[in-house]
mmCIF file of C-alpha atoms and ligand atoms in Angstrom:
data_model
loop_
_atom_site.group_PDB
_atom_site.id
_atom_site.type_symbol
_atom_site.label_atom_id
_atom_site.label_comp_id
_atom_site.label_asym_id
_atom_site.label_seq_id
_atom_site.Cartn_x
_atom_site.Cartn_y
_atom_site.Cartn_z
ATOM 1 C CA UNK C 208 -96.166 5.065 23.939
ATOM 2 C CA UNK C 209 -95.346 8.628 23.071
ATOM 3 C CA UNK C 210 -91.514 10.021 22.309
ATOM 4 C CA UNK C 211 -91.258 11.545 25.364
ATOM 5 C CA UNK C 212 -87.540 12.208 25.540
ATOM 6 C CA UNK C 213 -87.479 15.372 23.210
ATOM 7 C CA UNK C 214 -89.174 16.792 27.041
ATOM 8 C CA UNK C 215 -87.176 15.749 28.986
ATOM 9 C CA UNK C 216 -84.056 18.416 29.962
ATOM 10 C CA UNK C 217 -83.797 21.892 30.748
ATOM 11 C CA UNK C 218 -86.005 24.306 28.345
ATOM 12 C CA UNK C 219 -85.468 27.558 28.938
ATOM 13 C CA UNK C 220 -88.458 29.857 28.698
ATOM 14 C CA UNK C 221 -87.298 32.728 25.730
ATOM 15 C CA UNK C 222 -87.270 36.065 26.125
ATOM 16 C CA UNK C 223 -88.490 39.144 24.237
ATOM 17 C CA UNK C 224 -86.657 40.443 21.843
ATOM 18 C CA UNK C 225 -86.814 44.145 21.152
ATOM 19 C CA UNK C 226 -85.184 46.160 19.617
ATOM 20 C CA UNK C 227 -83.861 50.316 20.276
ATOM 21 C CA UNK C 228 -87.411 51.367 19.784
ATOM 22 C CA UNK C 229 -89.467 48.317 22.035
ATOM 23 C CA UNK C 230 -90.389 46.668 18.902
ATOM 24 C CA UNK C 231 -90.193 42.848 18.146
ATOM 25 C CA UNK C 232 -86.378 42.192 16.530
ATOM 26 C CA UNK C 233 -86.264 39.421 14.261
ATOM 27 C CA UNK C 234 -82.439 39.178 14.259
ATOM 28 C CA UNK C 235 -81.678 39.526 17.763
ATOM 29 C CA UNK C 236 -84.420 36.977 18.429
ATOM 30 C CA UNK C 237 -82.563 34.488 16.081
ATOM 31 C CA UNK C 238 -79.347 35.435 18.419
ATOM 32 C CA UNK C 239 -80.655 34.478 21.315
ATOM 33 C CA UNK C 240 -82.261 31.113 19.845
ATOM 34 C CA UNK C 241 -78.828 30.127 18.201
ATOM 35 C CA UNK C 242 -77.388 31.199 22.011
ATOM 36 C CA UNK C 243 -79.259 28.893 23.706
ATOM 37 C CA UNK C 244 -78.658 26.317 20.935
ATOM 38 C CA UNK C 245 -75.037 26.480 21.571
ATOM 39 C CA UNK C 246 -75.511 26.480 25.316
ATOM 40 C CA UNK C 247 -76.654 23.110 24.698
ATOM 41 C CA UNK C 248 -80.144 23.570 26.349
ATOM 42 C CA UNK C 249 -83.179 20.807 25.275
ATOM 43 C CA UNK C 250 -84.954 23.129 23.697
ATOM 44 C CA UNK C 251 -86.790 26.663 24.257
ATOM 45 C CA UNK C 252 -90.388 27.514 26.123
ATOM 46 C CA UNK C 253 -92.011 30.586 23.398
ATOM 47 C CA UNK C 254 -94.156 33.122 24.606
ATOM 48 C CA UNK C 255 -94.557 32.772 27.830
ATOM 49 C CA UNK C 256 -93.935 34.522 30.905
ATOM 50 C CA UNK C 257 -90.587 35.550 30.615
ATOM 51 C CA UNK C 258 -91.362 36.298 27.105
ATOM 52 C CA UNK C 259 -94.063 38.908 27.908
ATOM 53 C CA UNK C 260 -96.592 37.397 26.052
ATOM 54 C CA UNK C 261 -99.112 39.138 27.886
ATOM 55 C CA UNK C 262 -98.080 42.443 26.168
ATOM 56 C CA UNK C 263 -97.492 42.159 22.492
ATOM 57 C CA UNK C 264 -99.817 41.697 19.630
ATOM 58 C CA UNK C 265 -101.041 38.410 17.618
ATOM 59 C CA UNK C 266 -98.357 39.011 14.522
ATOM 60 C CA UNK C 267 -95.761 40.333 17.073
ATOM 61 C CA UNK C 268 -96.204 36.215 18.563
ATOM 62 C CA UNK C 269 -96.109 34.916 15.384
ATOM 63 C CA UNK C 270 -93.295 37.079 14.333
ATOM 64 C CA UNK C 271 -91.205 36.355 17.197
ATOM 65 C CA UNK C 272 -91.923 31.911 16.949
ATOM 66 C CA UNK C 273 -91.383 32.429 12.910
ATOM 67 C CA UNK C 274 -88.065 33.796 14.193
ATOM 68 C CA UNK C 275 -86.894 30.920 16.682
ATOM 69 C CA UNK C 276 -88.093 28.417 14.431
ATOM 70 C CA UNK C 277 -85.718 29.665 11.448
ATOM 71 C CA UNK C 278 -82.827 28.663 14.042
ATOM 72 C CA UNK C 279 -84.192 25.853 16.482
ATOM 73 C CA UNK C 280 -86.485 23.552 14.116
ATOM 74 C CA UNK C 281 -85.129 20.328 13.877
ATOM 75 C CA UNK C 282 -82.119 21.325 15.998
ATOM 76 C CA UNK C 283 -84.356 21.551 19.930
ATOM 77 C CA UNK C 284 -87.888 21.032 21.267
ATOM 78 C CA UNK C 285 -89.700 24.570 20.611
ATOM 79 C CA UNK C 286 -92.846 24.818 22.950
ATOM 80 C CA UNK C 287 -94.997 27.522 22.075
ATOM 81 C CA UNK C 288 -97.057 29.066 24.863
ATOM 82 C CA UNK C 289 -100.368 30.023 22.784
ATOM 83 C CA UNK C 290 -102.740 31.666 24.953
ATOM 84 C CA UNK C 291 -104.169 34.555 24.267
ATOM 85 C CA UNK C 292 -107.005 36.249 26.535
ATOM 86 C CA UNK C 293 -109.616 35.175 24.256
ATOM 87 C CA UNK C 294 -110.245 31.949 22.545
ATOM 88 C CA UNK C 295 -109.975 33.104 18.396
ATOM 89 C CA UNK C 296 -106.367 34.597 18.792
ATOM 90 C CA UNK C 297 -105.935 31.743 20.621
ATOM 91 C CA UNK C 298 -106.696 29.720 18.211
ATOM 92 C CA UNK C 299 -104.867 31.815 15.699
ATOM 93 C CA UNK C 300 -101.577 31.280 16.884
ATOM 94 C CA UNK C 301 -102.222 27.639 17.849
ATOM 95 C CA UNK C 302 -103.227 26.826 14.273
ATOM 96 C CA UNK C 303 -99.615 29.100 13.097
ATOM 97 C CA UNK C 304 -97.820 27.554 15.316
ATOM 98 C CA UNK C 305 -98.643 24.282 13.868
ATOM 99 C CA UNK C 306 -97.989 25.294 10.343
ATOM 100 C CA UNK C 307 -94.557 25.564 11.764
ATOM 101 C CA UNK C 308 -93.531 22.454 12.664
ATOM 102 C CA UNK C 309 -93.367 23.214 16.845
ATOM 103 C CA UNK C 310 -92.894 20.368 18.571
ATOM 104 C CA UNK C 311 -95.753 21.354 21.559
ATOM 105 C CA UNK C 312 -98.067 24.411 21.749
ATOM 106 C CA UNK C 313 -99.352 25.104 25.744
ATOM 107 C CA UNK C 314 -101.456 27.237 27.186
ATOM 108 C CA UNK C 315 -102.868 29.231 30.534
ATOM 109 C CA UNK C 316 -106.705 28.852 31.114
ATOM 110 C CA UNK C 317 -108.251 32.474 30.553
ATOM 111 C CA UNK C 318 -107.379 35.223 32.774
ATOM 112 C CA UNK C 319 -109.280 38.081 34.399
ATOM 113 C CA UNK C 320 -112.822 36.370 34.618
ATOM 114 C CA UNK C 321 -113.416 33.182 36.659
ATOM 115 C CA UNK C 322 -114.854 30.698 34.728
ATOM 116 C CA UNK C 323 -116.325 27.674 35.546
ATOM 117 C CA UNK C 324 -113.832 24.147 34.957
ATOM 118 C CA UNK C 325 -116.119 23.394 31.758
ATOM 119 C CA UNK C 326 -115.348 26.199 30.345
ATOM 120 C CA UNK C 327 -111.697 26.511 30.917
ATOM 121 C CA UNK C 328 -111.968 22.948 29.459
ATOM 122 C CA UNK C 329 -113.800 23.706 26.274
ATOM 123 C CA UNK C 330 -111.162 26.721 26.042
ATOM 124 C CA UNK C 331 -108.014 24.420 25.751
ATOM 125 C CA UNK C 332 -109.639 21.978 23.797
ATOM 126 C CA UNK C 333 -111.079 24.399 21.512
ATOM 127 C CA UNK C 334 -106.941 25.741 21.036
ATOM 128 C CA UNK C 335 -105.915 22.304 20.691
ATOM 129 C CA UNK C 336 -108.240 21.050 18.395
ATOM 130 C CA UNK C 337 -106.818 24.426 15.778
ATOM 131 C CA UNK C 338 -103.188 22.702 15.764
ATOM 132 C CA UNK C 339 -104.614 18.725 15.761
ATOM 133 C CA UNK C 340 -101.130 17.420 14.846
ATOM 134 C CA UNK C 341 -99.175 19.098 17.841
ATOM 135 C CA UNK C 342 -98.378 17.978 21.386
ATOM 136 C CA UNK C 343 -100.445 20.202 23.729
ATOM 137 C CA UNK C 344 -99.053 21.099 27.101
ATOM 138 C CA UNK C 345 -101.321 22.630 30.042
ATOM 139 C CA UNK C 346 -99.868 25.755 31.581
ATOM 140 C CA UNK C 347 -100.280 25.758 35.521
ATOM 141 C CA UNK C 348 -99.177 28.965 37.428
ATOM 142 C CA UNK C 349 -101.703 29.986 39.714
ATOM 143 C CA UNK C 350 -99.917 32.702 41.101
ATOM 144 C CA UNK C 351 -100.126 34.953 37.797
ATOM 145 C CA UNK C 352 -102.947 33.643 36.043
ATOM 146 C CA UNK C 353 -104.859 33.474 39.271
ATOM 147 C CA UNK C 354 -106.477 30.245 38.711
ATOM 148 C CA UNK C 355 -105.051 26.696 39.172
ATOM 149 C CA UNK C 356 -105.126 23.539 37.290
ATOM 150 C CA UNK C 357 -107.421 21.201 39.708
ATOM 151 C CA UNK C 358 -106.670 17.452 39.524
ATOM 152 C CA UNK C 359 -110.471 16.569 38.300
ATOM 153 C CA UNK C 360 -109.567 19.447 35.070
ATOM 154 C CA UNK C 361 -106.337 17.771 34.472
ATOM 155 C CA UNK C 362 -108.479 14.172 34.498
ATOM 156 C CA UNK C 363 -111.108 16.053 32.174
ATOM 157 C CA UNK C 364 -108.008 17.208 30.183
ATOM 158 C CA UNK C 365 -106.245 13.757 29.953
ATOM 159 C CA UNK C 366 -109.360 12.411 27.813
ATOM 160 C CA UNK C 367 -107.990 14.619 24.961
ATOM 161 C CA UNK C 368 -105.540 12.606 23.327
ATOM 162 C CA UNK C 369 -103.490 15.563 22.243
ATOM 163 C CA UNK C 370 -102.388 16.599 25.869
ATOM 164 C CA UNK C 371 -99.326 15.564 26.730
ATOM 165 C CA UNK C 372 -98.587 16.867 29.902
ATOM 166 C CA UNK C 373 -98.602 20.095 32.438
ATOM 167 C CA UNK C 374 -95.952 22.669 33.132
ATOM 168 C CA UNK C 375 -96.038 23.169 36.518
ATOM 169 C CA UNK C 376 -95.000 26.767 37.873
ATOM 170 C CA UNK C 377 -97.453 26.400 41.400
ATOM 171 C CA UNK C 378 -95.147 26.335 44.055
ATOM 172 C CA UNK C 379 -95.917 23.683 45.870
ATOM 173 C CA UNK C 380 -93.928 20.405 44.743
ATOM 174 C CA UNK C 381 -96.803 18.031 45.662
ATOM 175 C CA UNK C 382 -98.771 19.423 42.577
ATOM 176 C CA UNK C 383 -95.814 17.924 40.104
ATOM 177 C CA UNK C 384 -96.543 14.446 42.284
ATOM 178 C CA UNK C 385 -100.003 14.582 41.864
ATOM 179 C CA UNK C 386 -100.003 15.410 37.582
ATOM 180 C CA UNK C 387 -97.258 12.842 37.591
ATOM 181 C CA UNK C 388 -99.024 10.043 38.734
ATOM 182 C CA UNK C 389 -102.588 10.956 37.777
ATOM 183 C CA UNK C 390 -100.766 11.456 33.794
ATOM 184 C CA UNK C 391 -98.576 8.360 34.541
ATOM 185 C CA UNK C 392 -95.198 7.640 32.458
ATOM 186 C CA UNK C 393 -96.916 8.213 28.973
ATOM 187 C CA UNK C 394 -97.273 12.116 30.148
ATOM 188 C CA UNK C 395 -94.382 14.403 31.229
ATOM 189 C CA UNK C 396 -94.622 17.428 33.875
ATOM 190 C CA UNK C 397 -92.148 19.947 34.006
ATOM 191 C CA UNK C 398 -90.399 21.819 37.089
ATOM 192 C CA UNK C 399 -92.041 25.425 36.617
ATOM 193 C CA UNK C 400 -90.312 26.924 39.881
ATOM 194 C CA UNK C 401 -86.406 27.388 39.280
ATOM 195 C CA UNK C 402 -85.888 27.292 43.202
ATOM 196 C CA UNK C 403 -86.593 24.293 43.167
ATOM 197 C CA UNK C 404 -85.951 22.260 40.427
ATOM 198 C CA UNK C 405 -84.110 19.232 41.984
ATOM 199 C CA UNK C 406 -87.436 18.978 44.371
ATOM 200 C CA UNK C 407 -89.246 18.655 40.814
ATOM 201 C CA UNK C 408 -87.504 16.403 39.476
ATOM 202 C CA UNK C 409 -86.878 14.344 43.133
ATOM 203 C CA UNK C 410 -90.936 14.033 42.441
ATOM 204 C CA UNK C 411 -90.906 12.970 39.185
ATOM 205 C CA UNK C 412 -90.731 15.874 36.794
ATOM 206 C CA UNK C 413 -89.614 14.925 33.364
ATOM 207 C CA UNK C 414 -87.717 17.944 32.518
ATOM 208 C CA UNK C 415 -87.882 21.946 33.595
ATOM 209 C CA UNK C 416 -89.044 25.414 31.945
ATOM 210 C CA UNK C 417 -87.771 28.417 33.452
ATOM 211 C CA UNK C 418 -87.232 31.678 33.332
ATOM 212 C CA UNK C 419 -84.002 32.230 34.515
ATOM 213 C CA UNK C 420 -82.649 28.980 32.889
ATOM 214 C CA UNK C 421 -81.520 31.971 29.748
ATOM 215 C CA UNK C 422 -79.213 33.727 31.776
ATOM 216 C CA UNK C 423 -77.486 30.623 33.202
ATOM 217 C CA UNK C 424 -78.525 27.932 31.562
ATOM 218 C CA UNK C 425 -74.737 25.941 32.518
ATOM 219 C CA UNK C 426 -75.435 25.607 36.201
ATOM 220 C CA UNK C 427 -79.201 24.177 34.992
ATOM 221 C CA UNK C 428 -77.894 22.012 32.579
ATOM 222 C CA UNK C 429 -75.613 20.320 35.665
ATOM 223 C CA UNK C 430 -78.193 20.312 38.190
ATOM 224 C CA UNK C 431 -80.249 18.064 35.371
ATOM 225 C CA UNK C 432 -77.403 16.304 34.949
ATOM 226 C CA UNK C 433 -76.450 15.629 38.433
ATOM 227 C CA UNK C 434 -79.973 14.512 39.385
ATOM 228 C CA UNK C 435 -80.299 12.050 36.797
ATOM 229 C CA UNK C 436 -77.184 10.429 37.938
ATOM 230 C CA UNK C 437 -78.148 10.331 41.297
ATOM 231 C CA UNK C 438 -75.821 12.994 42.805
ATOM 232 C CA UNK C 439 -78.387 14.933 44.651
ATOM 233 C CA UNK C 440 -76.138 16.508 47.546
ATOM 234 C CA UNK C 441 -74.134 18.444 44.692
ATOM 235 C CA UNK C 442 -77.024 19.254 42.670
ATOM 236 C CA UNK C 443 -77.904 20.476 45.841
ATOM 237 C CA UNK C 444 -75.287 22.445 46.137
ATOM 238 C CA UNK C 445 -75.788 24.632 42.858
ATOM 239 C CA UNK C 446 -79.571 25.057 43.534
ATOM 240 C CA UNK C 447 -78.473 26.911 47.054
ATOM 241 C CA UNK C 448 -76.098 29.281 44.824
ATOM 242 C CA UNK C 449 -78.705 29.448 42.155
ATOM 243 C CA UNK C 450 -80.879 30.629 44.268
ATOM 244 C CA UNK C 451 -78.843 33.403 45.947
ATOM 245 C CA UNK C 452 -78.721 34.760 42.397
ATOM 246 C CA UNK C 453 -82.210 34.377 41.808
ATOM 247 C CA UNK C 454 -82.891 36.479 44.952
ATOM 248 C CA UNK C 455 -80.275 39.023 44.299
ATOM 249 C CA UNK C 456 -81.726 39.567 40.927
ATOM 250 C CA UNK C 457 -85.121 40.577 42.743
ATOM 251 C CA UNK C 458 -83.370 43.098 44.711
ATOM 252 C CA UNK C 459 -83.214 45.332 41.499
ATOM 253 C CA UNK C 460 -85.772 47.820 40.744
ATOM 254 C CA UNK C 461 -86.191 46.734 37.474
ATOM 255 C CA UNK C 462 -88.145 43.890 36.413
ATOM 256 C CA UNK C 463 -86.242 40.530 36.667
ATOM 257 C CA UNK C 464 -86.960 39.872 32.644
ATOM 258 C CA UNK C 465 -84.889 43.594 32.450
ATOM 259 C CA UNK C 466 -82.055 42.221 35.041
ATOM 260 C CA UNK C 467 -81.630 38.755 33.071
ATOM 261 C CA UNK C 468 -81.552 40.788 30.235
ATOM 262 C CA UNK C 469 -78.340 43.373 30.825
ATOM 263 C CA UNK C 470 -76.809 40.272 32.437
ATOM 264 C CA UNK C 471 -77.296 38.464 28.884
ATOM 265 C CA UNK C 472 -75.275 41.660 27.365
ATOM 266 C CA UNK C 473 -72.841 41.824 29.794
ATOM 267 C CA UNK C 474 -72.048 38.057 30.242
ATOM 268 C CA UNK C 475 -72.279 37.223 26.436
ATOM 269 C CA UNK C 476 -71.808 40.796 24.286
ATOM 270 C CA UNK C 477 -75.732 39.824 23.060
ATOM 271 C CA UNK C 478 -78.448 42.877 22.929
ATOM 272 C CA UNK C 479 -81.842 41.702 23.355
ATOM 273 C CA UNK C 480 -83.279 45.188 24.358
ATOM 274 C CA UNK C 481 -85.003 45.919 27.433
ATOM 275 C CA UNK C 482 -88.830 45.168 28.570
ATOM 276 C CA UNK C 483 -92.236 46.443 27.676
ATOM 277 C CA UNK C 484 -94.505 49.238 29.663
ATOM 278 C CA UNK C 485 -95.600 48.348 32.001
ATOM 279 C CA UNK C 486 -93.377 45.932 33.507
ATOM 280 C CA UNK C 487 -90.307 48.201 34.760
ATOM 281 C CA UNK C 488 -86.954 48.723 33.150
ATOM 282 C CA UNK C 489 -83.796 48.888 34.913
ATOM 283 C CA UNK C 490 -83.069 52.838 36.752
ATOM 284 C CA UNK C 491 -79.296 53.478 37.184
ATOM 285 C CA UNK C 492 -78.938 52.889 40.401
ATOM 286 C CA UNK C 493 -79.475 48.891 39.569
ATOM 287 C CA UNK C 494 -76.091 48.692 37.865
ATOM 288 C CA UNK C 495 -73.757 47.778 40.595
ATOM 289 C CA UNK C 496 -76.838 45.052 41.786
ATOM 290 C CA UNK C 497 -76.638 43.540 38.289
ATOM 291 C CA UNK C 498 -73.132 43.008 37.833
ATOM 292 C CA UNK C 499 -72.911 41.508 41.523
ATOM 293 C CA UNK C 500 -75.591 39.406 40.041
ATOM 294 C CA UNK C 501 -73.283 38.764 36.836
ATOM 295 C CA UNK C 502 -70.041 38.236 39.415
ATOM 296 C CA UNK C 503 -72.421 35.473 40.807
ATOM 297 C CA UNK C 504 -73.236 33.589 37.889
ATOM 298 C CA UNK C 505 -69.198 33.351 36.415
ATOM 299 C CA UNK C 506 -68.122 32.354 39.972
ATOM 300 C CA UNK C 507 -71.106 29.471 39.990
ATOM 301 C CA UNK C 508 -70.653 28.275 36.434
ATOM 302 C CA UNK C 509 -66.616 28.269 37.103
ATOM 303 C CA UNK C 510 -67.261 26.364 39.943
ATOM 304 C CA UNK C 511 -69.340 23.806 39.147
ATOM 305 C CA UNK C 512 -69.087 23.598 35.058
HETATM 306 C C1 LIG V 899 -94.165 32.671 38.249
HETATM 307 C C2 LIG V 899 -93.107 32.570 37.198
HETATM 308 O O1 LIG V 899 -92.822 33.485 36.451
HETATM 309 N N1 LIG V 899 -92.475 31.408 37.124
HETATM 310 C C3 LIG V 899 -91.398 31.191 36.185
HETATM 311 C C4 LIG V 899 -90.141 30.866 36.941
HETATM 312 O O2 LIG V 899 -89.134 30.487 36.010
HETATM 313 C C5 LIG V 899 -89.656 32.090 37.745
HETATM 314 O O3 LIG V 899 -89.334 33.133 36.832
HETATM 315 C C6 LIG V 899 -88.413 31.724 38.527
HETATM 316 O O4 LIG V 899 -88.707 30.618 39.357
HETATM 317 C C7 LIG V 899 -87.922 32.918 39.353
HETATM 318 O O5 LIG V 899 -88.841 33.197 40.396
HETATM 319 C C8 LIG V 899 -91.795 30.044 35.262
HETATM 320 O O6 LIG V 899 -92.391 28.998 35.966
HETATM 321 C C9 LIG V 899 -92.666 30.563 34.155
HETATM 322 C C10 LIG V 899 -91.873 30.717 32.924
HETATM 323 O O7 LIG V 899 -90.745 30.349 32.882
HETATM 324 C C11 LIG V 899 -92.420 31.339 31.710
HETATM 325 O O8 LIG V 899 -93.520 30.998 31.316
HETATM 326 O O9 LIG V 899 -91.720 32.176 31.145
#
């Protein structure tokens, strides 16, 4: 049996780092590591959604996981989310990420052309066979990469012995039931959807990525907490007010990642720049939305912390 427990908590997927000029900050990304690390969290998610992955460079990745690991090795589960849109770079920055000492690398099939389950199979295990030493986690979320893990591909999957499980952003709660039991109890799956992470982990998620776990990771932390001990109706409680944040944060015009971001500087005095063209950055007329938004989150966390 695997150590599965390093999985199982709240990981909060990390954000970009940038500095004045957009560019990849080595120091404030090592401020918000060693601010998550003294949140407490389980560990951090790398590269991934909330991290923009999608729009920054092979050494800007490698820059930015060099930089969390300088803070978080040894001290929390670091995931690092891979995937690039083409197999070598891919491979590239599984086979870094490795040299690192990561505890998982994961990955989304490839995006933009539909390919066949073979060859969304022969992609991951072509990435996991470049870091042969590291935990590799499937990345599920349909609804951006525009093609979902089926349960016959996760089967496929399971016969490499490196994969250790699927983060699971689909929306629909039966997909964490169905990984769960088809992976059984020597696999983990984790919550993807922050709306509804008790309803994960009610269906037998091991533990939860998300992205706006960073900007409040206290009232995740309890919701964990509270679910493992049984106390559902409270846990219940925070998701509902969790939620009305999450919402009001999509009211803004500019791109949630932005929002979370100001709320980060206001809440905690920490800069970690804006977000990269073309997702959109925050106009002026977002300010009194995000510090409703930050209003929110003290009166939550004071409330149920
Ligand atoms: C579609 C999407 O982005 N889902 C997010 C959620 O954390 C999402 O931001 C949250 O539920 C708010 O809608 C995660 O599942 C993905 C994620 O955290 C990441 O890879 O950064």
């Amino acid at each position: 049996m695997r150590d599965l427990a390093k999985y199982q908590g709240i990981i909060p997927a990390f954000y970009a780092c940038y500095d004045e000029n957009g560019k990849v900050s080595r120091e404030r990304t090592k401020a918000l590591a060693l601010h998550l690390l003294k949140k407490g969290v389980k560990g951090v998610y790398v590269g991934g959604s909330s991290g923009e992955c999608i729009y920054q460079g092979v050494q800007e990745r490698k820059e930015i996981l060099e930089a969390v690991m300088e803070v978080a090795k040894g001290k929390m589960t670091v995931i690092a989310h891979v995937a690039c849109n083409n197999t070598a770079d891919s491979c590239e920055l599984a086979a870094h990420a490795e040299s690192l000492g990561v505890d998982a690398i994961a990955s989304i099939p490839p995006i933009y052309f539909r390919l066949p389950d073979h060859a969304i199979a022969q992609y991951w295990n072509d990435i996991s066979a470049a870091a042969p030493n590291t935990d590799f986690i499937i990345y599920n979320i349909p609804q951006l990469a525009g093609v979902a893990l089926t349960l016959p591909l996760f089967k496929e999957m399971l016969k490499n012995p490196r994969v250790v499980g699927v983060k699971n952003s689909s929306m629909p709660v039966q997909d964490i039931q169905m990984f769960k039991m088809a992976g059984g109890e020597d696999h983990v799956v984790f919550n993807g959807p922050d709306e509804q992470l008790i309803s994960g982990l009610a269906m037998g998620a091991d533990g939860g990525i998300g992205g706006t776990y960073g900007v409040m990771p206290e009232l995740y932390i309890k919701m964990f907490d509270l679910c493992k001990a049984g106390d559902y109706t409270t846990a219940r409680n925070i998701q509902n007010d969790v939620d009305k944040i999450i919402y009001a944060m999509c009211e803004c015009k500019g791109n949630l990642y932005a929002v979370m971001k100001e709320i980060i500087k206001l809440r905690e005095g920490l800069d970690i720049g804006s977000v990269r063209k073309p997702l959109a950055a925050l106009v002026p007329e977002d300010a009194p939305q995000v510090n409703k938004c930050k209003v929110m989150i003290d009166e939550a966390i004071a409330k149920y912390c």
